[in-house]
Structure formats: C-alpha cells, structure tokens
C-alpha cells in the first residue's frame, strides 16, 4: 500500500505506506494529520521532539529475521527519570512493529493478541509473575509516561501530553510490554536486539549531529561553565559545587545537590575518547557508589560511555579491577538450588555472590536520566567468571546488566589516562582465575598420560608369561627343621621379575621366614624377610586377622641357575606348619603403575590446590564467606 495525499495546511505531499497508519506528521509544517479514507484532517501542530542520542531516524532501513523493514514513524515518551523512543516500522509484507530504544537497549516488539486475562494496571506490582502466551514473565518496570511528540506515520492518534501507562515484562528469552492507554490493554511481544545485527542503512551522520548539538550553559548554583556533548543528556553534574542540573530544558533546574566538600578526580578523564571492543566511545559521566557491609563502607567508580552506534555503556572500577557493563532487557531464569541462588542466562549458569544496597555518593558529567540525591538500589550480583549479572531494584524498576571483567591494560590502551591505572588489589567477584587455563591444560595432560600408562600396563598384564619356575612343599615345627636349602633350579628366558609365593597352614599363630635367592654361578643373593600371621575366632560373631598366604616380587632377575635358602622362626607352642613354596617368572606388577600415576598427579594437584585457594579467597568477600565455599560452580 502506498497512499499519497496533500497536507491541507501547506500543500506538501504526505505519504501513507502502511495500511495501519491513521496519523501522519507533515515533515514540512509539522501539522498533525488524521486520515479519514481519502481525506486528511489537520488537528493542529505536533509538538517538537526533544533532542536525543539516537542514531535512528525516519527512513532507516534494515533486516530482521530475514525480513526487510523501514522506519516510518516515531513517538517520544517521557517519564520521571528520562525518555525513550518508540520507532514504528513497516515490513515489505505490510507487517508492522515497534523498535523501542531506551538507555542503550533496543527491543523489537509486535502487537500480539492477549489469550488470557491480565491483571489491571492498578493491581500489578514490581517483580510479579504474569503468564503470557504460556510463558512466565516477570514485571520489570511500571511507568505512567507521557508522549512528548511524534513524527512520520503512526497507527494511532497521539499528541503532547498523551498518557501512556506502561508495564514492561521480561522472560529469559523475550520482552513484553502491556500498554494500558486504552480501555483494553494492548500486548507487544518481542526480543532484545543489537543494532549491528539489523544491517541498518540510513543512520544519522554521527559527526554532523555531534557538532550541531553541543550545548553550553552556566551552573545555576555556582556559575561554573557546563557543557553537554551528547544528545539525550537529561542531567549534568557540576564538579565545582556538586549540583545536578536538569539540562533537558533551558530552565536548568537543580535536581539534586551532592556534598561540595567531597571531590574525586576520575582516573579516566571526562571527554576522553577511545576505541574499545570494536566501537568508538566517549566518557561523558562519572559517579561513585557505596555499599555498607558489617558497618564498613566500600566505594567504587562508574564511568558512563557513549557511542553513536551502541548508545550508552558503563565501565566500573573497584580496587583496580575493571568491568565493561551492558544493559539487557532479558530476565535470567532462576535455577532451583539448595545452597546459593543460581540463574541461567543465554546458556550459561551464574551463582549468587552478594546482596547489597548501593547509594550514589558523587556525580560529575552528563547522564541520560535525571539523577536524584542519594539514589539507592537493591543490588544482587551473580557470577560466572569472567562475567557477572547484576540485578538492580528501585521502587519502580528492576533492571539487569551483564558485566565482563577487563584487564587494566586494555582500558589504558583505549582511553590513554594521564596517570597509570592502579594495579588490581585482591580478587574481584568475576575475576577469571589465572590458574583456570593451567587446570585444564595440566588436567588434560594428566588424563592423556594416565590413559597411555593404563594402556601400557594392560599390555604388560596381557603379555606377562606367568611361567612356573619352581615348586616345593616345606615343613616347619617348633623343635625340628628350621632351615632348608632347595635343589638348584633354572630360571629361563629374558631378565624379568620373579614372584616368590608362600602358602602356609598357619592357624592362630605366626611364622617368620628369612629367605634368599642365590645365583649358583655368580653367588649374587636376593635376600628378604617375610612375616606371616593368621588369627581367627568368635566374639559376638566370627572374626579373622592377617593371612596365611604371602607373596613378594623380586624385580629384574636375570636368567640362570639358582637355589633358595630359607630359615624359619615359629612360636615355641606352634604346631607343625607346612609351606607350599612357588616361584613364578614374569608376573603382572601394578606397583610401578601406581607409583608412576602418583608421580604424574603431583603437578596437576599443585595447580588444582592453587586454583582452589584462589576461589576460596574470591568467596571470602561474598555473602557466603562463612560457608568456606571455594567452588566455582557458576561456570558451565
């Protein structure tokens, strides 16, 4: 569909490309035009849109799941803390949808029929679970926003002051919005997207818009010069007096006042630019947050980054540890756990690390929301090094963000600070273990060598000859024969081990044998002693101790002619004892296998111990320090 009419105010052509469009704003005279079949009604001038940092504009084209679309309209909505854009998109098959943009996140949604009743707006509470299309969603935001203005084609009538009671919900994979503007709530269902995945064309020229929208004014509190570099900045914090100024209008109202006597010098200078993670960023804001644990305050720094293609991101720094933080509209899935809480996000499991109440204690620079004094949020951190999920809850909103641990060298290379960055102190919650790669490397090497060793041992077992060499039955008694020398016998074949077995008739007694294998030709002796004892009886049940059988292995006995010399010692009260003496050449030997395996395991065990110690130190700073948990069970 492509319907073209003429603006009744200025005569310019007005185009309706979507059958769903009922309103259009004339791009020449800003008249708001309502379509009645083939007639256009002028209902007045559309209010002026506020400048923002969006790279999007009317006419931008892209692809979503293989379908080509174009942006044909926009409404701009404002709430207490800031504003966001809803871009009306039209696909080639006349399907319509919305590309929502707020605080650096982009969400594609489509109007969807509600198949079961949903709670009334007044009944919905933050964190409440709502079932939509057989999926479990959690309420993440409740706002009564107001429309600032619109442009292009729109599927409904809007104007300045148009109320928009909206509830945002999220699941692990989808985003949903319930719009209560009409008598019946409207459902919009979709997912978070990355602009880079939409193959967009026709975006704003970043250099031109940046040059055109720099704003300079003086702080209404102390008169210090202030500057807005980024479109969409709603508040600017004065570093001189601590005042936070509303920069969205020329009234420059003071929103908050932080302690002027407290001053911090950011390690990364405001205004610094650098290429980081494939995008050009500028540092536009700096704040400090504080938590109190066991009565002790702990503070860290956060830097607000702006990119014309990725909007807003954050860098945080605590004790020299850095994280790169991106917002997400998805809600992780809770994993039932008897110990620590766990969540699953994008195929990776995270384990709860700590819960705190964080308060903003210092601000300087530009921000995309209206900062209030001593803003607080309940924060829960879940870790899976090098990543960390953070859930922040305020009175009206639940937000999730994902942080990735970054080495200071990467930060310094991107933003080139005047002074060297701090060396990391201690262990950060999501700091990757320096021993993790070694654990896998040495563990894999140990497994491979152990397998090879086992295969080699199995070969020895299979190929062992187990050749009988000599057999004789000996008799011993307490007052008779105590010593004997066997007839010479031949040990044939190659040099191999020789097993000496003694199977006796001991019964509740002991026997000590002093034995020697002697080479007839060379006189070489293999001397050894063996002690046997075997006792048994009945004491509330049968019992036994020791064994009447014994064997010893002589290693590397060369072929030749030998005899055995045996001296026996018995208890004076012992009855006669018979001893079946057997010599067997080349029998399987497992002792060398176990000794070699133990030697191979020493280095992997040392590496494992060091890694375990690292994890123990990590968890000492968590809510679970008393549990002494050193496991890294947040990883896949």
XYZ file of C-alpha atoms in Angstrom:
636
model
C 0.000 0.000 0.000
C 1.233 3.484 -0.818
C -1.312 6.289 -0.418
C -0.164 9.858 -1.186
C -2.209 12.936 -0.219
C -1.549 16.638 0.203
C -1.223 18.415 3.524
C -4.298 20.677 3.929
C -2.077 23.223 5.686
C 0.926 23.658 3.362
C 0.084 21.509 0.350
C 3.156 19.275 0.698
C 2.850 15.629 -0.190
C 2.116 13.313 2.716
C 2.717 9.609 2.185
C 0.993 6.691 3.947
C 2.895 3.463 3.297
C 1.162 1.280 5.926
C -2.494 0.308 5.895
C -2.370 0.514 9.690
C -1.325 4.173 9.724
C -4.065 6.583 10.769
C -1.873 9.583 11.607
C 0.983 11.350 9.878
C 3.011 14.413 10.733
C 3.813 16.693 7.815
C 7.574 16.946 7.671
C 7.396 20.486 6.300
C 4.900 22.305 8.539
C 4.600 19.793 11.407
C 0.819 19.619 11.054
C -0.772 16.563 12.642
C -2.929 14.889 10.009
C -5.607 12.261 10.672
C -6.630 10.091 7.731
C -10.357 9.609 7.013
C -10.447 7.307 3.996
C -9.114 9.626 1.261
C -9.383 12.821 3.300
C -6.842 14.327 5.707
C -7.905 16.276 8.795
C -5.480 18.780 10.296
C -5.804 18.659 14.088
C -3.028 21.134 14.826
C 0.721 21.383 15.108
C 2.707 18.480 16.539
C 4.907 19.390 19.496
C 8.655 19.487 18.992
C 10.643 16.360 19.714
C 13.411 16.617 22.289
C 16.931 16.101 21.064
C 18.304 12.705 21.949
C 21.299 10.482 21.289
C 19.533 8.073 18.971
C 21.357 7.032 15.785
C 17.955 6.156 14.268
C 15.767 8.396 12.136
C 12.863 8.165 9.708
C 13.786 6.323 6.549
C 16.293 3.969 8.168
C 16.038 0.502 6.610
C 17.188 -2.874 7.874
C 16.502 -6.577 8.117
C 15.034 -8.577 10.980
C 14.915 -12.387 10.786
C 15.323 -12.123 7.017
C 12.510 -9.575 6.512
C 13.196 -6.104 5.130
C 11.730 -3.162 7.063
C 11.804 0.634 7.136
C 11.259 3.091 9.984
C 8.211 5.198 9.056
C 7.257 6.847 12.358
C 8.235 7.645 15.921
C 6.720 8.658 19.223
C 8.861 10.029 22.031
C 7.808 9.234 25.595
C 8.939 10.826 28.830
C 8.857 9.530 32.391
C 10.187 10.819 35.703
C 13.786 9.760 35.110
C 14.193 10.225 31.382
C 12.733 9.486 27.946
C 12.655 6.783 25.317
C 11.742 6.376 21.646
C 9.261 4.022 20.020
C 10.071 3.677 16.308
C 7.196 2.477 14.118
C 8.479 0.025 11.479
C 6.877 -1.378 8.351
C 7.913 -4.632 6.657
C 7.574 -5.319 2.940
C 4.632 -7.662 3.620
C 2.796 -4.809 5.443
C 3.513 -6.279 8.861
C 4.114 -3.532 11.428
C 6.099 -3.486 14.637
C 7.981 -1.273 17.042
C 11.689 -0.797 17.655
C 11.969 0.505 21.219
C 15.078 2.393 22.298
C 15.925 3.277 25.894
C 19.207 3.752 27.784
C 21.295 1.866 25.278
C 18.932 -1.089 24.802
C 16.918 -1.858 21.675
C 13.864 -4.126 21.607
C 11.811 -5.297 18.623
C 8.154 -5.907 19.528
C 4.982 -6.717 17.620
C 1.310 -6.319 18.565
C 0.123 -9.675 19.877
C -3.334 -10.890 20.848
C -3.905 -11.488 24.571
C -5.153 -15.047 25.015
C -5.920 -14.903 28.736
C -6.877 -12.094 31.146
C -4.045 -9.952 32.502
C -4.057 -8.019 35.798
C -5.365 -4.477 35.833
C -2.763 -1.714 35.849
C -3.518 -0.836 39.485
C -3.036 -4.469 40.556
C 0.397 -5.016 39.032
C 3.431 -4.994 41.315
C 7.147 -4.949 40.586
C 8.569 -8.480 40.377
C 5.118 -10.016 39.920
C 4.938 -13.073 37.662
C 2.480 -12.928 34.761
C 1.779 -15.705 32.242
C 1.624 -14.525 28.646
C 1.215 -16.984 25.775
C 2.146 -19.860 28.106
C 5.408 -18.163 29.082
C 6.354 -16.928 32.538
C 7.221 -13.212 32.592
C 8.406 -11.037 35.474
C 7.352 -7.397 35.842
C 10.471 -5.236 35.495
C 9.068 -1.711 35.156
C 5.854 0.160 35.911
C 5.605 3.664 34.477
C 2.991 6.258 33.689
C 4.757 8.011 30.851
C 3.573 10.892 28.689
C 4.009 11.433 24.994
C 6.221 14.383 24.117
C 5.651 14.339 20.370
C 5.577 12.162 17.268
C 6.703 12.190 13.670
C 6.081 10.288 10.460
C 3.280 7.710 10.201
C 1.643 6.249 13.291
C -1.120 3.664 13.813
C -2.994 5.729 16.408
C -3.647 9.303 17.396
C -1.029 10.884 19.667
C -0.025 14.327 20.814
C 1.847 16.127 23.547
C 0.680 15.013 26.982
C -0.830 11.756 25.704
C -0.733 9.428 28.770
C 0.878 6.009 28.455
C 0.560 3.727 31.488
C 3.023 1.004 30.532
C 4.196 -2.213 32.210
C 7.370 -3.887 30.986
C 7.901 -7.595 31.495
C 10.755 -9.935 30.654
C 11.497 -13.634 30.459
C 14.756 -15.419 29.778
C 14.246 -15.058 26.024
C 11.523 -12.478 25.368
C 10.427 -8.959 26.224
C 6.807 -7.900 26.608
C 5.046 -4.613 27.150
C 1.457 -4.069 28.283
C 0.058 -0.698 27.207
C -2.909 0.391 29.339
C -3.603 3.611 27.365
C -6.947 2.284 26.067
C -9.832 0.565 27.785
C -8.342 -2.818 26.912
C -4.617 -3.392 27.476
C -2.540 -3.990 24.378
C 0.257 -6.567 24.369
C 3.511 -6.088 22.459
C 5.826 -9.091 22.419
C 9.376 -9.365 21.107
C 13.027 -9.586 21.999
C 16.136 -7.528 22.656
C 18.282 -6.900 19.569
C 21.667 -5.445 18.711
C 21.650 -2.688 16.106
C 24.663 -4.301 14.455
C 22.536 -7.396 13.757
C 19.859 -5.433 11.866
C 22.036 -4.391 8.879
C 20.758 -0.830 9.163
C 21.246 1.792 6.462
C 20.414 5.490 6.517
C 21.524 6.103 10.114
C 22.312 9.612 11.307
C 25.714 11.012 10.484
C 27.345 10.899 13.904
C 29.924 13.619 13.230
C 27.357 16.128 11.981
C 24.866 15.592 14.784
C 27.579 15.768 17.433
C 28.799 19.106 16.107
C 25.293 20.557 15.865
C 24.062 19.723 19.337
C 26.787 20.742 21.747
C 25.182 22.920 24.441
C 26.971 25.318 26.765
C 25.482 26.949 29.866
C 26.460 28.067 33.350
C 25.728 26.134 36.519
C 22.721 27.845 38.204
C 24.293 27.089 41.609
C 27.885 28.316 41.299
C 28.103 29.808 37.797
C 30.743 27.358 36.582
C 30.631 26.663 32.827
C 28.928 23.373 31.926
C 28.764 21.623 28.587
C 26.533 18.952 27.070
C 28.321 16.840 24.485
C 25.771 14.085 23.895
C 22.224 14.326 22.581
C 19.753 12.865 25.054
C 21.588 14.099 28.134
C 18.942 14.867 30.757
C 21.161 15.922 33.659
C 24.615 17.386 34.111
C 26.531 17.228 37.393
C 28.737 20.195 38.263
C 32.139 19.177 39.554
C 32.596 22.523 41.281
C 29.624 22.661 43.638
C 28.026 19.210 43.397
C 24.776 20.450 41.833
C 22.930 18.161 39.411
C 21.182 20.274 36.752
C 18.260 19.343 34.512
C 19.666 20.018 31.040
C 16.608 18.907 29.036
C 15.162 22.444 29.037
C 16.540 25.963 29.204
C 15.263 26.417 32.763
C 18.254 24.447 34.116
C 16.521 23.358 37.287
C 18.692 21.928 40.071
C 17.648 18.296 40.569
C 19.989 17.369 43.441
C 22.949 18.614 45.419
C 25.857 16.427 46.465
C 28.390 17.440 49.107
C 30.605 20.105 47.605
C 33.445 19.322 50.020
C 33.745 15.801 48.599
C 35.699 15.774 45.359
C 37.173 12.961 43.298
C 39.410 13.060 40.280
C 38.383 10.325 37.847
C 41.274 8.146 36.709
C 39.808 8.367 33.213
C 39.216 11.988 32.224
C 35.728 13.074 31.205
C 35.628 13.716 27.474
C 38.260 11.073 26.738
C 37.643 9.149 23.544
C 38.895 5.737 22.603
C 38.189 2.635 20.564
C 37.072 -0.123 22.873
C 35.595 -3.503 21.971
C 35.219 -2.506 18.334
C 33.411 0.813 18.891
C 34.348 4.446 19.434
C 33.335 5.587 22.918
C 33.475 8.896 24.747
C 33.498 9.142 28.551
C 30.670 11.553 29.378
C 29.846 10.893 33.047
C 31.390 9.698 36.297
C 29.801 8.642 39.566
C 30.688 6.827 42.751
C 28.545 4.289 44.569
C 28.807 2.971 48.089
C 27.665 -0.135 49.940
C 27.971 -0.808 53.664
C 28.975 -4.289 54.818
C 29.213 -5.101 58.528
C 29.261 -1.405 59.278
C 32.163 -0.672 56.890
C 31.703 1.439 53.723
C 33.026 0.251 50.362
C 33.018 2.512 47.301
C 33.671 2.068 43.618
C 33.656 4.234 40.480
C 31.484 4.007 37.380
C 32.111 5.765 34.062
C 29.311 6.404 31.569
C 30.376 5.740 27.973
C 28.585 6.942 24.872
C 28.850 5.568 21.334
C 26.798 6.822 18.414
C 26.212 3.201 17.352
C 25.984 1.397 20.692
C 24.433 4.209 22.751
C 25.321 4.058 26.462
C 27.552 1.564 28.249
C 29.428 1.614 31.572
C 32.915 0.960 32.901
C 33.258 0.227 36.616
C 36.448 0.252 38.687
C 36.981 -1.042 42.215
C 40.429 -1.567 43.766
C 41.993 -1.530 40.320
C 39.564 -4.126 38.907
C 37.588 -3.074 35.806
C 34.325 -4.261 34.248
C 32.597 -3.379 30.980
C 28.834 -3.262 31.595
C 25.939 -3.524 29.133
C 22.231 -3.351 29.982
C 19.873 -6.149 28.995
C 16.099 -6.404 28.860
C 16.145 -10.167 29.328
C 15.432 -11.698 32.729
C 17.597 -14.695 33.686
C 15.882 -17.932 34.586
C 16.073 -18.972 38.229
C 17.634 -22.401 38.848
C 16.365 -24.166 41.991
C 19.264 -24.625 44.384
C 19.509 -25.769 47.986
C 22.650 -23.728 48.688
C 23.240 -20.458 46.823
C 20.736 -18.989 44.370
C 21.569 -19.634 40.732
C 20.274 -18.227 37.461
C 20.680 -19.202 33.825
C 21.279 -16.586 31.139
C 21.950 -17.214 27.442
C 23.043 -20.796 28.068
C 25.381 -20.022 30.965
C 24.809 -20.566 34.692
C 25.560 -17.885 37.283
C 25.723 -18.275 41.064
C 24.676 -15.631 43.564
C 27.627 -13.787 45.083
C 26.258 -10.978 47.226
C 23.331 -8.677 48.002
C 23.787 -5.031 48.951
C 22.096 -1.658 48.984
C 24.077 0.726 46.770
C 23.819 4.523 47.043
C 25.217 7.148 44.663
C 27.559 9.397 46.656
C 29.179 11.560 43.963
C 28.455 12.545 40.360
C 30.112 14.660 37.684
C 29.381 14.970 33.963
C 26.413 14.032 31.772
C 23.744 11.363 32.338
C 20.751 10.049 30.399
C 18.403 10.172 33.392
C 17.550 12.800 35.982
C 19.756 11.914 38.917
C 18.297 12.454 42.363
C 20.263 12.962 45.578
C 21.431 9.758 47.239
C 19.765 7.453 44.736
C 19.659 3.917 46.117
C 19.099 0.497 44.596
C 18.998 -3.047 45.924
C 21.743 -4.910 44.052
C 22.247 -8.658 43.618
C 25.346 -9.936 41.827
C 25.586 -13.357 40.177
C 28.946 -14.541 38.864
C 30.319 -16.858 36.229
C 33.867 -15.558 35.679
C 34.724 -13.561 33.681
C 31.058 -12.492 33.535
C 28.742 -11.075 36.181
C 24.993 -10.480 36.090
C 23.682 -7.666 38.283
C 20.058 -7.125 39.246
C 19.166 -3.641 40.471
C 15.791 -2.905 42.006
C 14.347 0.512 42.780
C 10.837 1.494 43.823
C 9.571 1.384 40.214
C 12.016 -0.655 38.201
C 14.021 -3.873 38.023
C 16.960 -3.818 35.636
C 19.562 -6.394 34.686
C 23.023 -5.761 33.310
C 25.886 -8.031 32.307
C 29.496 -7.158 33.102
C 32.697 -8.598 31.683
C 35.986 -8.408 33.564
C 38.569 -6.307 31.687
C 42.302 -6.070 32.290
C 43.565 -2.545 33.185
C 45.968 -2.675 30.235
C 43.038 -2.823 27.808
C 41.383 0.196 29.470
C 44.636 2.168 29.400
C 45.260 1.322 25.747
C 41.790 2.553 24.768
C 41.472 5.793 26.790
C 45.141 6.658 27.469
C 44.877 8.089 31.022
C 47.385 10.734 32.104
C 48.450 8.646 35.105
C 48.983 4.875 35.275
C 45.951 2.922 36.426
C 46.028 1.192 39.799
C 47.307 -2.352 39.997
C 44.451 -4.723 40.927
C 44.230 -5.345 44.662
C 42.677 -8.532 45.986
C 40.298 -10.622 43.916
C 37.215 -9.273 42.132
C 33.958 -11.284 42.188
C 34.132 -12.162 38.486
C 37.886 -12.013 38.007
C 38.937 -15.018 35.919
C 41.243 -17.352 37.779
C 44.821 -17.206 36.438
C 45.032 -20.911 37.272
C 41.984 -21.960 35.252
C 43.850 -22.467 31.977
C 46.592 -24.380 33.800
C 43.970 -26.560 35.474
C 42.563 -27.555 32.104
C 45.988 -27.849 30.481
C 47.564 -29.987 33.195
C 44.331 -31.874 33.796
C 44.064 -32.821 30.131
C 47.752 -33.748 30.006
C 47.366 -35.895 33.134
C 44.310 -37.648 31.692
C 46.149 -38.386 28.452
C 49.297 -39.654 30.175
C 47.242 -41.706 32.634
C 45.398 -43.310 29.721
C 48.666 -44.106 27.951
C 50.080 -45.502 31.194
C 46.994 -47.672 31.671
C 47.192 -48.984 28.117
C 50.887 -49.770 28.643
C 50.109 -51.551 31.917
C 47.323 -53.550 30.295
C 49.823 -54.607 27.656
C 52.206 -55.818 30.386
C 49.330 -57.697 32.029
C 48.256 -59.340 28.795
C 51.767 -60.243 27.641
C 53.109 -61.420 31.022
C 54.254 -65.082 30.711
C 53.420 -66.176 34.295
C 55.897 -69.068 33.823
C 56.225 -71.546 36.771
C 59.884 -71.902 37.815
C 59.937 -73.989 40.996
C 57.539 -75.697 43.431
C 58.253 -77.437 46.767
C 56.341 -78.166 49.941
C 58.301 -77.284 53.069
C 57.532 -78.295 56.645
C 58.378 -76.428 59.847
C 57.915 -77.245 63.507
C 58.929 -75.517 66.685
C 61.582 -78.106 67.665
C 62.557 -79.661 64.326
C 63.665 -78.368 60.970
C 64.217 -74.589 60.972
C 66.366 -74.204 57.873
C 66.485 -75.660 54.355
C 68.167 -75.168 51.022
C 66.331 -76.168 47.864
C 67.676 -78.080 44.927
C 69.077 -75.843 42.149
C 66.531 -74.786 39.522
C 66.689 -72.986 36.178
C 65.299 -69.512 35.515
C 64.895 -69.310 31.745
C 64.081 -66.589 29.229
C 64.885 -62.877 29.497
C 65.508 -60.773 32.570
C 62.155 -60.373 34.315
C 60.563 -60.223 37.738
C 60.249 -63.320 39.881
C 57.384 -63.850 42.307
C 58.001 -65.859 45.485
C 54.769 -67.241 46.988
C 54.299 -68.877 50.386
C 51.015 -70.597 51.135
C 51.085 -71.960 54.694
C 48.873 -73.861 57.090
C 49.120 -71.236 59.851
C 46.284 -71.326 62.375
C 46.155 -68.767 65.184
C 49.917 -68.354 65.040
C 52.779 -66.597 63.273
C 55.752 -67.537 61.095
C 58.820 -65.549 60.089
C 60.810 -66.594 57.003
C 64.319 -65.323 56.281
C 64.781 -66.063 52.587
C 67.453 -65.630 49.934
C 67.556 -66.379 46.206
C 71.143 -67.272 45.307
C 72.690 -67.479 41.841
C 74.731 -70.687 41.662
C 77.275 -69.338 39.189
C 77.827 -65.773 40.425
C 76.831 -66.027 44.071
C 74.549 -62.984 43.763
C 71.980 -63.017 46.570
C 68.467 -61.574 46.676
C 67.776 -61.605 50.428
C 64.447 -60.676 52.040
C 62.373 -61.496 55.094
C 58.627 -62.247 55.268
C 56.403 -62.323 58.321
C 53.103 -64.181 58.209
C 50.410 -64.351 60.879
C 46.856 -65.576 60.863
C 44.357 -65.487 63.746
C 40.621 -66.079 63.892
C 37.909 -66.739 66.413
C 34.404 -65.958 67.638
C 33.360 -62.918 69.702
C 29.743 -61.933 69.106
C 30.460 -63.120 65.578
C 33.332 -64.613 63.656
C 36.483 -62.619 63.133
C 39.882 -63.083 61.470
C 43.123 -61.160 61.246
C 46.115 -61.448 58.937
C 46.678 -64.081 56.263
C 48.307 -67.468 55.933
C 49.439 -66.612 52.385
C 52.159 -64.190 51.276
C 53.997 -63.189 48.112
C 56.915 -60.953 47.256
C 58.131 -59.748 43.873
C 61.828 -59.647 43.007
C 62.405 -57.289 40.089
C 64.790 -57.809 37.176
C 66.089 -61.315 37.935
C 68.348 -62.425 35.034
C 68.181 -65.980 33.655
C 70.465 -68.572 35.271
C 70.692 -71.413 37.799
C 69.505 -70.588 41.330
C 68.594 -72.140 44.666
C 66.517 -70.844 47.595
C 67.795 -70.683 51.142
C 65.042 -70.463 53.773
C 65.319 -70.071 57.577
C 62.120 -70.250 59.611
C 61.194 -68.961 63.068
C 57.994 -70.099 64.841
C 56.318 -69.627 68.172
C 57.546 -72.311 70.606
C 53.954 -73.507 71.111
C 53.168 -73.668 67.423
C 52.106 -76.981 65.859
C 53.946 -78.040 62.691
C 53.389 -75.721 59.710
C 53.513 -76.694 56.044
C 54.556 -74.161 53.423
C 53.976 -74.555 49.719
C 56.761 -72.549 48.067
C 56.166 -71.454 44.454
C 58.359 -69.340 42.205
C 56.779 -67.792 39.077
C 58.637 -65.731 36.469
C 57.261 -62.621 34.688
C 54.009 -61.856 36.544
C 51.956 -58.610 36.197
C 53.194 -55.850 38.521
C 50.837 -52.976 39.442
C 53.099 -51.223 41.955
C 55.097 -49.413 39.285
C 51.857 -48.341 37.653
C 50.531 -46.778 40.847
C 53.849 -45.101 41.681
C 54.099 -43.597 38.191
C 50.464 -42.481 38.329
C 51.092 -40.809 41.694
C 54.151 -39.019 40.306
C 52.175 -37.802 37.288
C 49.439 -36.392 39.551
C 51.738 -34.186 41.670
C 51.808 -31.175 39.319
C 48.058 -31.253 38.492
C 47.296 -31.461 42.219
C 49.507 -28.434 42.922
C 47.742 -26.485 40.165
C 44.336 -27.603 41.481
C 45.278 -26.540 45.015
C 46.352 -23.092 43.834
C 43.137 -22.684 41.875
C 41.110 -23.849 44.853
C 42.901 -21.359 47.078
C 42.131 -18.571 44.579
C 38.426 -19.455 44.669
C 38.452 -19.559 48.473
C 39.865 -16.029 48.547
C 37.254 -14.892 45.981
C 34.366 -16.103 48.129
C 35.755 -14.532 51.285
C 34.217 -11.249 50.063
C 30.796 -12.743 49.344
C 27.649 -13.296 51.377
C 28.798 -16.912 51.752
C 32.206 -16.335 53.291
C 31.341 -18.295 56.449
C 30.481 -21.331 54.351
C 34.062 -21.522 53.115
C 32.892 -22.288 49.591
C 35.816 -22.370 47.224
C 33.991 -23.922 44.298
C 33.450 -22.011 41.109
C 30.035 -23.520 40.452
C 28.863 -20.588 38.379
C 30.707 -21.864 35.334
C 29.306 -24.137 32.709
